[in-house]
């Protein structure tokens, strides 16, 4: 079995490699290709990856290349984890929206739109090259904004499934709080990528007992602390929102906070510098503890599980993924990409039936889906007016004066990445 990771020079990659090494019986990889244009980073990450495989006795071969066509040729699955513009572009995404009093964040709001505009054309180009070189390969997208990018891939006819680590993170945290095995925890997870709620926490599977009320009663402070939201709010919701909902439920508070501290991008850039120094140590043969602070917790377990299911059916039968709605949420179009529990196998991902979400959630889901429609149109066709309309539709912007100012700033900061700007 051959897998390719596009964006393989990412500092995330050793987390992924560690999962491949530990779960080699579930996903028996014979050849793993790390693809990245940044040769210096790729050499450091590739060296550590080989040492991790060697330490854990994995027999697979790891190859590094800067050539996408060579890297994906003959691959059974291709994982996408790229960041167009690097941390420098992320730094901009997180700062210029604040000038208009709007949240600066890399996956939602104006910054998230900027990332989508930069990313969608690049991902589609890579996907076409995968289709030519390996027409039967699955594409697993971890590239943000996952919902918009996955929708672009599916609309272009690619065999693609989107993946996020939010659900598996909740599963692991809830299991620890409830003194349960993670595989015993099934989440009623509903929404869009980075806009989801856990409406039930079931022990034993989809039909198991809902222990969410007990979880909140006994561990409400711990849950609220992780989310940085008031416990009272979570109890009133009767559901656990993803931490990205803080940008919606506490927008003005978050803006004030972001204006008084360094951006997350600046923090990550310093962390990445240190990580790359560590990766260059020939004695290091395991992922360093510092990597846990980089983000992407449990990404490797989720990626291995999904790839194993798509390639051989060996993974978990039910997984939280991003895929077409196809009638699952009746208030959304069939071609909306939602993030829910799905039955995953070699034929792809099919959403499990979902109890219709409360209007409190459904309204926001529908609003952001409309924004994603407009964002994808802007990413595919470009144009000042399409960008403006997408921003005007976003619930974190919504005012024409802000939308106009943000459009000007977005284009000014991204001209080098947008051929039409």
Short mmCIF file of C-alpha atoms in Angstrom, two decimals:
data_model
loop_
_atom_site.label_atom_id
_atom_site.label_comp_id
_atom_site.label_asym_id
_atom_site.label_seq_id
_atom_site.Cartn_x
_atom_site.Cartn_y
_atom_site.Cartn_z
CA UNK A 1 0.00 0.00 0.00
CA UNK A 2 1.30 3.44 -0.95
CA UNK A 3 0.22 6.68 0.72
CA UNK A 4 1.29 10.22 -0.11
CA UNK A 5 1.12 13.27 2.16
CA UNK A 6 1.04 16.59 0.30
CA UNK A 7 2.32 19.15 2.75
CA UNK A 8 4.60 16.49 4.18
CA UNK A 9 7.11 19.09 5.36
CA UNK A 10 4.61 20.37 7.92
CA UNK A 11 5.66 20.29 11.57
CA UNK A 12 2.39 18.33 12.06
CA UNK A 13 3.78 15.39 10.08
CA UNK A 14 5.60 13.55 12.91
CA UNK A 15 2.23 13.27 14.69
CA UNK A 16 0.90 11.56 11.59
CA UNK A 17 4.00 9.36 11.26
CA UNK A 18 3.70 8.26 14.87
CA UNK A 19 0.13 7.14 14.20
CA UNK A 20 1.14 5.25 11.07
CA UNK A 21 3.87 3.49 13.04
CA UNK A 22 1.69 2.57 16.02
CA UNK A 23 -1.28 1.44 13.95
CA UNK A 24 0.58 -0.42 11.20
CA UNK A 25 -1.62 -3.51 11.53
CA UNK A 26 -4.71 -1.40 10.78
CA UNK A 27 -3.05 0.45 7.90
CA UNK A 28 -0.13 -1.59 6.49
CA UNK A 29 1.88 0.99 4.56
CA UNK A 30 4.66 -0.25 2.32
CA UNK A 31 5.61 3.13 0.90
CA UNK A 32 4.95 6.59 2.29
CA UNK A 33 5.82 9.66 0.24
CA UNK A 34 6.12 13.08 1.85
CA UNK A 35 5.61 15.83 -0.75
CA UNK A 36 6.50 19.45 -0.09
CA UNK A 37 8.09 22.32 -2.06
CA UNK A 38 10.09 23.42 1.00
CA UNK A 39 13.12 21.14 0.59
CA UNK A 40 14.84 22.29 3.79
CA UNK A 41 11.83 21.48 5.99
CA UNK A 42 11.16 18.27 4.09
CA UNK A 43 14.67 16.98 4.78
CA UNK A 44 14.31 17.57 8.53
CA UNK A 45 10.79 16.10 8.77
CA UNK A 46 11.65 13.17 6.52
CA UNK A 47 14.69 12.27 8.59
CA UNK A 48 12.69 12.23 11.82
CA UNK A 49 9.91 10.25 10.11
CA UNK A 50 12.35 7.52 9.11
CA UNK A 51 13.76 7.36 12.63
CA UNK A 52 10.26 7.06 14.13
CA UNK A 53 9.49 4.15 11.78
CA UNK A 54 12.80 2.50 12.64
CA UNK A 55 12.31 2.88 16.39
CA UNK A 56 8.86 1.32 16.23
CA UNK A 57 9.91 -1.44 13.85
CA UNK A 58 7.78 -0.32 10.92
CA UNK A 59 9.06 -1.94 7.69
CA UNK A 60 7.65 0.73 5.37
CA UNK A 61 9.83 2.92 3.19
CA UNK A 62 9.61 6.73 3.51
CA UNK A 63 10.45 8.85 0.47
CA UNK A 64 10.59 12.63 0.21
CA UNK A 65 10.07 14.68 -2.95
CA UNK A 66 9.15 18.17 -4.06
CA UNK A 67 7.41 16.86 -7.17
CA UNK A 68 3.68 16.29 -6.73
CA UNK A 69 3.29 14.11 -9.82
CA UNK A 70 6.07 11.76 -8.74
CA UNK A 71 4.86 11.66 -5.16
CA UNK A 72 1.24 10.76 -5.87
CA UNK A 73 1.86 8.33 -8.75
CA UNK A 74 0.46 4.93 -7.82
CA UNK A 75 -0.81 6.12 -4.43
CA UNK A 76 -3.87 4.45 -2.94
CA UNK A 77 -4.63 7.50 -0.81
CA UNK A 78 -3.38 11.08 -0.75
CA UNK A 79 -3.60 13.20 2.40
CA UNK A 80 -3.71 16.98 1.94
CA UNK A 81 -2.40 19.13 4.79
CA UNK A 82 -1.03 22.22 3.07
CA UNK A 83 -0.98 25.88 4.03
CA UNK A 84 -0.77 28.26 1.08
CA UNK A 85 1.29 31.26 2.10
CA UNK A 86 2.59 29.60 5.27
CA UNK A 87 2.46 31.14 8.71
CA UNK A 88 3.09 34.61 7.23
CA UNK A 89 -0.29 34.51 5.47
CA UNK A 90 -1.91 33.15 8.61
CA UNK A 91 -0.47 36.06 10.58
CA UNK A 92 -2.24 38.44 8.22
CA UNK A 93 -5.52 36.50 8.39
CA UNK A 94 -5.47 36.88 12.16
CA UNK A 95 -4.65 40.59 12.27
CA UNK A 96 -6.23 42.75 9.53
CA UNK A 97 -9.85 41.74 10.37
CA UNK A 98 -9.28 43.18 13.85
CA UNK A 99 -8.83 46.60 12.24
CA UNK A 100 -12.56 46.48 11.46
CA UNK A 101 -13.58 45.09 14.82
CA UNK A 102 -14.06 41.55 13.49
CA UNK A 103 -12.53 38.31 14.69
CA UNK A 104 -9.18 37.52 13.10
CA UNK A 105 -8.98 33.75 12.69
CA UNK A 106 -7.53 31.42 10.09
CA UNK A 107 -10.62 29.29 9.37
CA UNK A 108 -13.67 31.43 10.02
CA UNK A 109 -14.77 34.99 9.36
CA UNK A 110 -12.80 37.21 7.00
CA UNK A 111 -9.50 35.44 7.67
CA UNK A 112 -11.08 32.10 6.90
CA UNK A 113 -12.38 33.45 3.59
CA UNK A 114 -8.90 34.67 2.69
CA UNK A 115 -7.51 31.21 3.38
CA UNK A 116 -10.23 29.61 1.25
CA UNK A 117 -9.49 31.95 -1.67
CA UNK A 118 -5.78 31.11 -1.54
CA UNK A 119 -6.29 27.40 -0.98
CA UNK A 120 -9.10 26.11 -3.19
CA UNK A 121 -7.37 26.68 -6.56
CA UNK A 122 -4.14 25.07 -5.32
CA UNK A 123 -5.94 22.04 -3.90
CA UNK A 124 -7.96 21.56 -7.08
CA UNK A 125 -4.76 21.66 -9.14
CA UNK A 126 -3.19 19.02 -6.93
CA UNK A 127 -6.34 16.89 -7.07
CA UNK A 128 -6.33 16.95 -10.87
CA UNK A 129 -2.74 15.73 -10.82
CA UNK A 130 -3.75 12.96 -8.44
CA UNK A 131 -6.60 12.00 -10.79
CA UNK A 132 -4.19 11.72 -13.72
CA UNK A 133 -1.52 9.79 -11.83
CA UNK A 134 -3.73 7.63 -9.57
CA UNK A 135 -7.36 7.79 -10.73
CA UNK A 136 -8.61 5.39 -8.05
CA UNK A 137 -6.88 7.12 -5.13
CA UNK A 138 -8.88 8.53 -2.23
CA UNK A 139 -8.15 12.12 -1.24
CA UNK A 140 -8.35 12.80 2.50
CA UNK A 141 -8.52 16.53 3.11
CA UNK A 142 -7.21 17.96 6.37
CA UNK A 143 -6.54 21.35 4.75
CA UNK A 144 -8.57 24.21 6.22
CA UNK A 145 -11.18 25.46 5.75
CA UNK A 146 -12.05 21.77 5.45
CA UNK A 147 -15.74 22.18 4.62
CA UNK A 148 -15.18 24.58 1.72
CA UNK A 149 -12.14 22.71 0.39
CA UNK A 150 -13.91 19.35 0.57
CA UNK A 151 -16.94 20.78 -1.21
CA UNK A 152 -14.67 22.07 -4.00
CA UNK A 153 -13.13 18.60 -4.35
CA UNK A 154 -16.47 16.80 -4.41
CA UNK A 155 -18.00 19.23 -6.89
CA UNK A 156 -15.05 18.58 -9.20
CA UNK A 157 -15.78 14.86 -9.05
CA UNK A 158 -12.89 13.74 -6.87
CA UNK A 159 -13.01 10.78 -4.47
CA UNK A 160 -12.64 12.95 -1.39
CA UNK A 161 -13.54 12.96 2.29
CA UNK A 162 -12.83 15.82 4.68
CA UNK A 163 -11.36 15.23 8.12
CA UNK A 164 -11.11 17.33 11.29
CA UNK A 165 -9.78 16.42 14.73
CA UNK A 166 -12.47 18.24 16.78
CA UNK A 167 -14.73 15.20 17.18
CA UNK A 168 -11.98 12.74 18.06
CA UNK A 169 -10.63 15.29 20.55
CA UNK A 170 -14.01 15.45 22.27
CA UNK A 171 -14.31 11.68 22.20
CA UNK A 172 -10.96 11.25 23.95
CA UNK A 173 -11.64 13.98 26.52
CA UNK A 174 -15.11 12.70 27.35
CA UNK A 175 -13.84 9.14 27.65
CA UNK A 176 -11.21 10.25 30.16
CA UNK A 177 -13.77 12.20 32.20
CA UNK A 178 -16.20 9.28 32.21
CA UNK A 179 -13.48 6.67 32.85
CA UNK A 180 -14.46 4.91 29.63
CA UNK A 181 -12.61 3.45 26.64
CA UNK A 182 -12.68 5.93 23.71
CA UNK A 183 -14.18 3.34 21.36
CA UNK A 184 -17.17 3.11 23.72
CA UNK A 185 -18.00 6.79 23.19
CA UNK A 186 -20.27 7.65 20.26
CA UNK A 187 -20.98 11.33 19.67
CA UNK A 188 -24.14 12.76 18.15
CA UNK A 189 -22.03 15.30 16.29
CA UNK A 190 -23.84 17.70 13.98
CA UNK A 191 -23.07 20.82 11.97
CA UNK A 192 -20.45 22.10 9.57
CA UNK A 193 -16.69 21.96 9.86
CA UNK A 194 -15.66 24.18 12.79
CA UNK A 195 -19.34 24.84 13.51
CA UNK A 196 -20.53 21.74 15.37
CA UNK A 197 -22.31 20.66 18.51
CA UNK A 198 -22.27 17.41 20.50
CA UNK A 199 -25.98 16.95 21.13
CA UNK A 200 -25.57 13.55 22.82
CA UNK A 201 -22.71 11.46 24.21
CA UNK A 202 -23.62 7.79 23.98
CA UNK A 203 -21.98 4.83 25.68
CA UNK A 204 -21.68 1.74 23.55
CA UNK A 205 -22.60 3.01 20.10
CA UNK A 206 -25.26 4.96 18.16
CA UNK A 207 -28.10 3.41 20.18
CA UNK A 208 -26.33 3.62 23.54
CA UNK A 209 -27.36 5.55 26.65
CA UNK A 210 -26.97 9.31 26.38
CA UNK A 211 -24.68 10.30 29.25
CA UNK A 212 -24.30 13.95 28.26
CA UNK A 213 -26.48 15.16 31.18
CA UNK A 214 -24.27 13.24 33.62
CA UNK A 215 -21.12 14.50 31.91
CA UNK A 216 -22.21 18.12 32.31
CA UNK A 217 -23.46 17.64 35.86
CA UNK A 218 -20.27 15.96 37.07
CA UNK A 219 -17.64 17.59 34.85
CA UNK A 220 -19.23 20.81 33.61
CA UNK A 221 -16.41 23.00 34.87
CA UNK A 222 -13.77 20.92 33.08
CA UNK A 223 -15.73 20.96 29.81
CA UNK A 224 -16.37 24.71 30.05
CA UNK A 225 -12.73 25.39 30.90
CA UNK A 226 -11.52 23.58 27.79
CA UNK A 227 -13.95 25.55 25.64
CA UNK A 228 -13.28 28.87 27.39
CA UNK A 229 -17.02 29.43 27.65
CA UNK A 230 -19.22 29.85 30.73
CA UNK A 231 -20.53 26.62 32.21
CA UNK A 232 -23.95 28.24 32.46
CA UNK A 233 -24.05 28.78 28.70
CA UNK A 234 -23.24 25.13 27.98
CA UNK A 235 -25.87 23.95 30.42
CA UNK A 236 -28.46 26.26 28.84
CA UNK A 237 -27.56 24.94 25.39
CA UNK A 238 -27.86 21.36 26.59
CA UNK A 239 -25.10 20.52 24.13
CA UNK A 240 -21.34 20.90 23.90
CA UNK A 241 -20.34 23.37 21.17
CA UNK A 242 -17.00 23.12 19.45
CA UNK A 243 -14.48 25.66 20.70
CA UNK A 244 -14.85 27.50 17.37
CA UNK A 245 -18.34 28.55 18.48
CA UNK A 246 -16.64 30.91 20.92
CA UNK A 247 -16.02 33.20 17.94
CA UNK A 248 -19.79 33.41 17.47
CA UNK A 249 -21.11 33.24 21.04
CA UNK A 250 -18.46 35.60 22.45
CA UNK A 251 -17.37 37.57 19.40
CA UNK A 252 -16.74 40.97 20.98
CA UNK A 253 -15.00 39.45 24.00
CA UNK A 254 -12.69 37.49 21.67
CA UNK A 255 -11.90 40.60 19.60
CA UNK A 256 -10.89 42.50 22.74
CA UNK A 257 -8.73 39.59 23.79
CA UNK A 258 -7.03 39.21 20.39
CA UNK A 259 -6.16 42.89 20.33
CA UNK A 260 -4.14 42.60 23.53
CA UNK A 261 -1.88 39.64 22.81
CA UNK A 262 0.36 38.20 20.08
CA UNK A 263 -1.44 36.34 17.31
CA UNK A 264 -1.67 32.56 17.39
CA UNK A 265 0.28 32.58 14.12
CA UNK A 266 3.19 34.36 15.81
CA UNK A 267 3.13 31.79 18.63
CA UNK A 268 3.04 28.90 16.16
CA UNK A 269 5.86 30.37 14.07
CA UNK A 270 8.14 30.41 17.13
CA UNK A 271 7.04 26.92 18.05
CA UNK A 272 7.71 25.67 14.53
CA UNK A 273 11.19 27.15 14.57
CA UNK A 274 11.97 25.24 17.76
CA UNK A 275 10.36 22.04 16.45
CA UNK A 276 12.40 22.10 13.24
CA UNK A 277 15.56 22.53 15.32
CA UNK A 278 14.54 19.47 17.33
CA UNK A 279 13.69 17.48 14.20
CA UNK A 280 17.25 18.07 12.99
CA UNK A 281 18.68 16.20 16.00
CA UNK A 282 19.78 12.78 14.65
CA UNK A 283 19.19 11.26 18.10
CA UNK A 284 15.50 12.21 18.15
CA UNK A 285 13.39 9.21 17.11
CA UNK A 286 9.97 10.02 18.53
CA UNK A 287 7.57 12.94 18.32
CA UNK A 288 8.59 15.57 20.89
CA UNK A 289 6.21 16.66 23.66
CA UNK A 290 6.27 20.22 22.28
CA UNK A 291 4.35 19.00 19.22
CA UNK A 292 1.24 18.52 21.38
CA UNK A 293 1.07 22.33 21.80
CA UNK A 294 1.18 22.84 18.01
CA UNK A 295 -2.42 21.63 17.59
CA UNK A 296 -3.91 18.72 15.68
CA UNK A 297 -4.24 16.41 18.69
CA UNK A 298 -5.32 12.87 17.75
CA UNK A 299 -5.10 13.77 14.06
CA UNK A 300 -3.02 10.67 13.41
CA UNK A 301 -5.58 8.30 14.93
CA UNK A 302 -8.39 9.91 12.94
CA UNK A 303 -6.39 9.85 9.71
CA UNK A 304 -5.35 6.22 10.08
CA UNK A 305 -8.89 5.15 10.95
CA UNK A 306 -10.36 6.95 7.94
CA UNK A 307 -7.71 5.74 5.48
CA UNK A 308 -8.06 2.16 6.71
CA UNK A 309 -11.83 2.23 6.24
CA UNK A 310 -11.65 3.77 2.77
CA UNK A 311 -8.91 1.45 1.52
CA UNK A 312 -9.83 -1.89 3.08
CA UNK A 313 -12.77 -1.50 5.45
CA UNK A 314 -10.46 -2.19 8.39
CA UNK A 315 -11.20 1.01 10.28
CA UNK A 316 -14.11 1.92 12.54
CA UNK A 317 -17.49 1.53 10.79
CA UNK A 318 -18.70 4.93 12.03
CA UNK A 319 -16.56 8.06 11.93
CA UNK A 320 -17.11 11.83 12.00
CA UNK A 321 -16.20 13.18 8.57
CA UNK A 322 -17.02 15.97 6.14
CA UNK A 323 -19.08 14.82 3.16
CA UNK A 324 -22.14 15.68 1.09
CA UNK A 325 -25.36 16.29 3.00
CA UNK A 326 -27.55 14.26 0.62
CA UNK A 327 -30.74 14.92 2.56
CA UNK A 328 -29.29 14.30 6.03
CA UNK A 329 -30.14 17.81 7.23
CA UNK A 330 -33.38 18.60 5.46
CA UNK A 331 -32.96 22.37 5.65
CA UNK A 332 -29.71 22.29 3.63
CA UNK A 333 -29.14 21.52 -0.06
CA UNK A 334 -27.93 18.03 -0.90
CA UNK A 335 -24.54 19.31 -2.09
CA UNK A 336 -23.75 21.15 1.15
CA UNK A 337 -20.83 19.56 2.98
CA UNK A 338 -21.70 18.72 6.56
CA UNK A 339 -19.70 17.26 9.45
CA UNK A 340 -21.53 14.33 11.03
CA UNK A 341 -21.17 10.68 11.95
CA UNK A 342 -21.01 8.58 8.80
CA UNK A 343 -20.78 4.96 7.80
CA UNK A 344 -17.34 4.74 6.18
CA UNK A 345 -16.11 1.94 3.94
CA UNK A 346 -14.45 1.28 0.61
CA UNK A 347 -17.36 2.93 -1.22
CA UNK A 348 -16.91 6.17 0.71
CA UNK A 349 -18.79 7.96 3.50
CA UNK A 350 -22.56 7.96 3.93
CA UNK A 351 -23.98 10.15 6.73
CA UNK A 352 -25.93 8.36 9.43
CA UNK A 353 -29.45 9.62 10.17
CA UNK A 354 -29.37 12.76 12.30
CA UNK A 355 -32.09 14.05 14.57
CA UNK A 356 -33.04 17.48 13.26
CA UNK A 357 -31.04 20.05 15.23
CA UNK A 358 -32.72 22.67 17.37
CA UNK A 359 -33.49 25.93 15.49
CA UNK A 360 -30.87 27.59 17.66
CA UNK A 361 -28.24 25.55 15.80
CA UNK A 362 -30.05 25.03 12.50
CA UNK A 363 -30.30 28.76 11.85
CA UNK A 364 -26.58 29.31 12.25
CA UNK A 365 -25.77 26.19 10.21
CA UNK A 366 -27.97 27.44 7.35
CA UNK A 367 -26.44 30.92 7.53
CA UNK A 368 -22.85 29.68 7.37
CA UNK A 369 -23.74 27.21 4.61
CA UNK A 370 -24.98 30.15 2.53
CA UNK A 371 -21.71 31.95 3.22
CA UNK A 372 -19.76 28.83 2.15
CA UNK A 373 -21.70 28.77 -1.14
CA UNK A 374 -20.60 32.33 -1.83
CA UNK A 375 -17.05 31.73 -0.57
CA UNK A 376 -16.57 28.78 -2.91
CA UNK A 377 -17.93 30.80 -5.83
CA UNK A 378 -15.43 33.57 -5.02
CA UNK A 379 -12.59 31.05 -4.76
CA UNK A 380 -13.45 29.50 -8.12
CA UNK A 381 -14.26 32.65 -10.11
CA UNK A 382 -12.67 35.53 -8.22
CA UNK A 383 -13.81 39.12 -8.24
CA UNK A 384 -14.21 41.95 -5.74
CA UNK A 385 -18.01 41.70 -5.78
CA UNK A 386 -18.04 37.96 -5.01
CA UNK A 387 -15.68 38.48 -2.08
CA UNK A 388 -17.85 41.33 -0.79
CA UNK A 389 -21.02 39.22 -0.97
CA UNK A 390 -19.40 36.32 0.86
CA UNK A 391 -18.31 38.62 3.66
CA UNK A 392 -21.68 40.33 3.82
CA UNK A 393 -23.31 36.90 4.22
CA UNK A 394 -21.00 35.80 7.04
CA UNK A 395 -22.61 36.14 10.49
CA UNK A 396 -19.31 37.39 11.94
CA UNK A 397 -19.32 40.33 9.50
CA UNK A 398 -22.84 41.02 8.21
CA UNK A 399 -22.65 44.82 7.81
CA UNK A 400 -22.01 46.38 4.42
CA UNK A 401 -19.51 48.92 5.75
CA UNK A 402 -17.42 46.19 7.39
CA UNK A 403 -17.77 43.92 4.36
CA UNK A 404 -16.45 46.63 2.03
CA UNK A 405 -13.48 47.49 4.25
CA UNK A 406 -12.64 43.84 4.80
CA UNK A 407 -12.82 43.12 1.09
CA UNK A 408 -10.28 45.85 0.38
CA UNK A 409 -7.96 44.60 3.10
CA UNK A 410 -8.32 40.95 2.07
CA UNK A 411 -7.36 41.72 -1.52
CA UNK A 412 -4.51 44.01 -0.53
CA UNK A 413 -2.95 41.33 1.68
CA UNK A 414 -3.43 38.44 -0.76
CA UNK A 415 -2.64 39.77 -4.23
CA UNK A 416 0.41 37.54 -4.60
CA UNK A 417 -1.77 34.46 -4.11
CA UNK A 418 -4.81 35.52 -6.18
CA UNK A 419 -4.15 35.61 -9.93
CA UNK A 420 -7.34 37.61 -10.56
CA UNK A 421 -6.79 40.28 -7.88
#
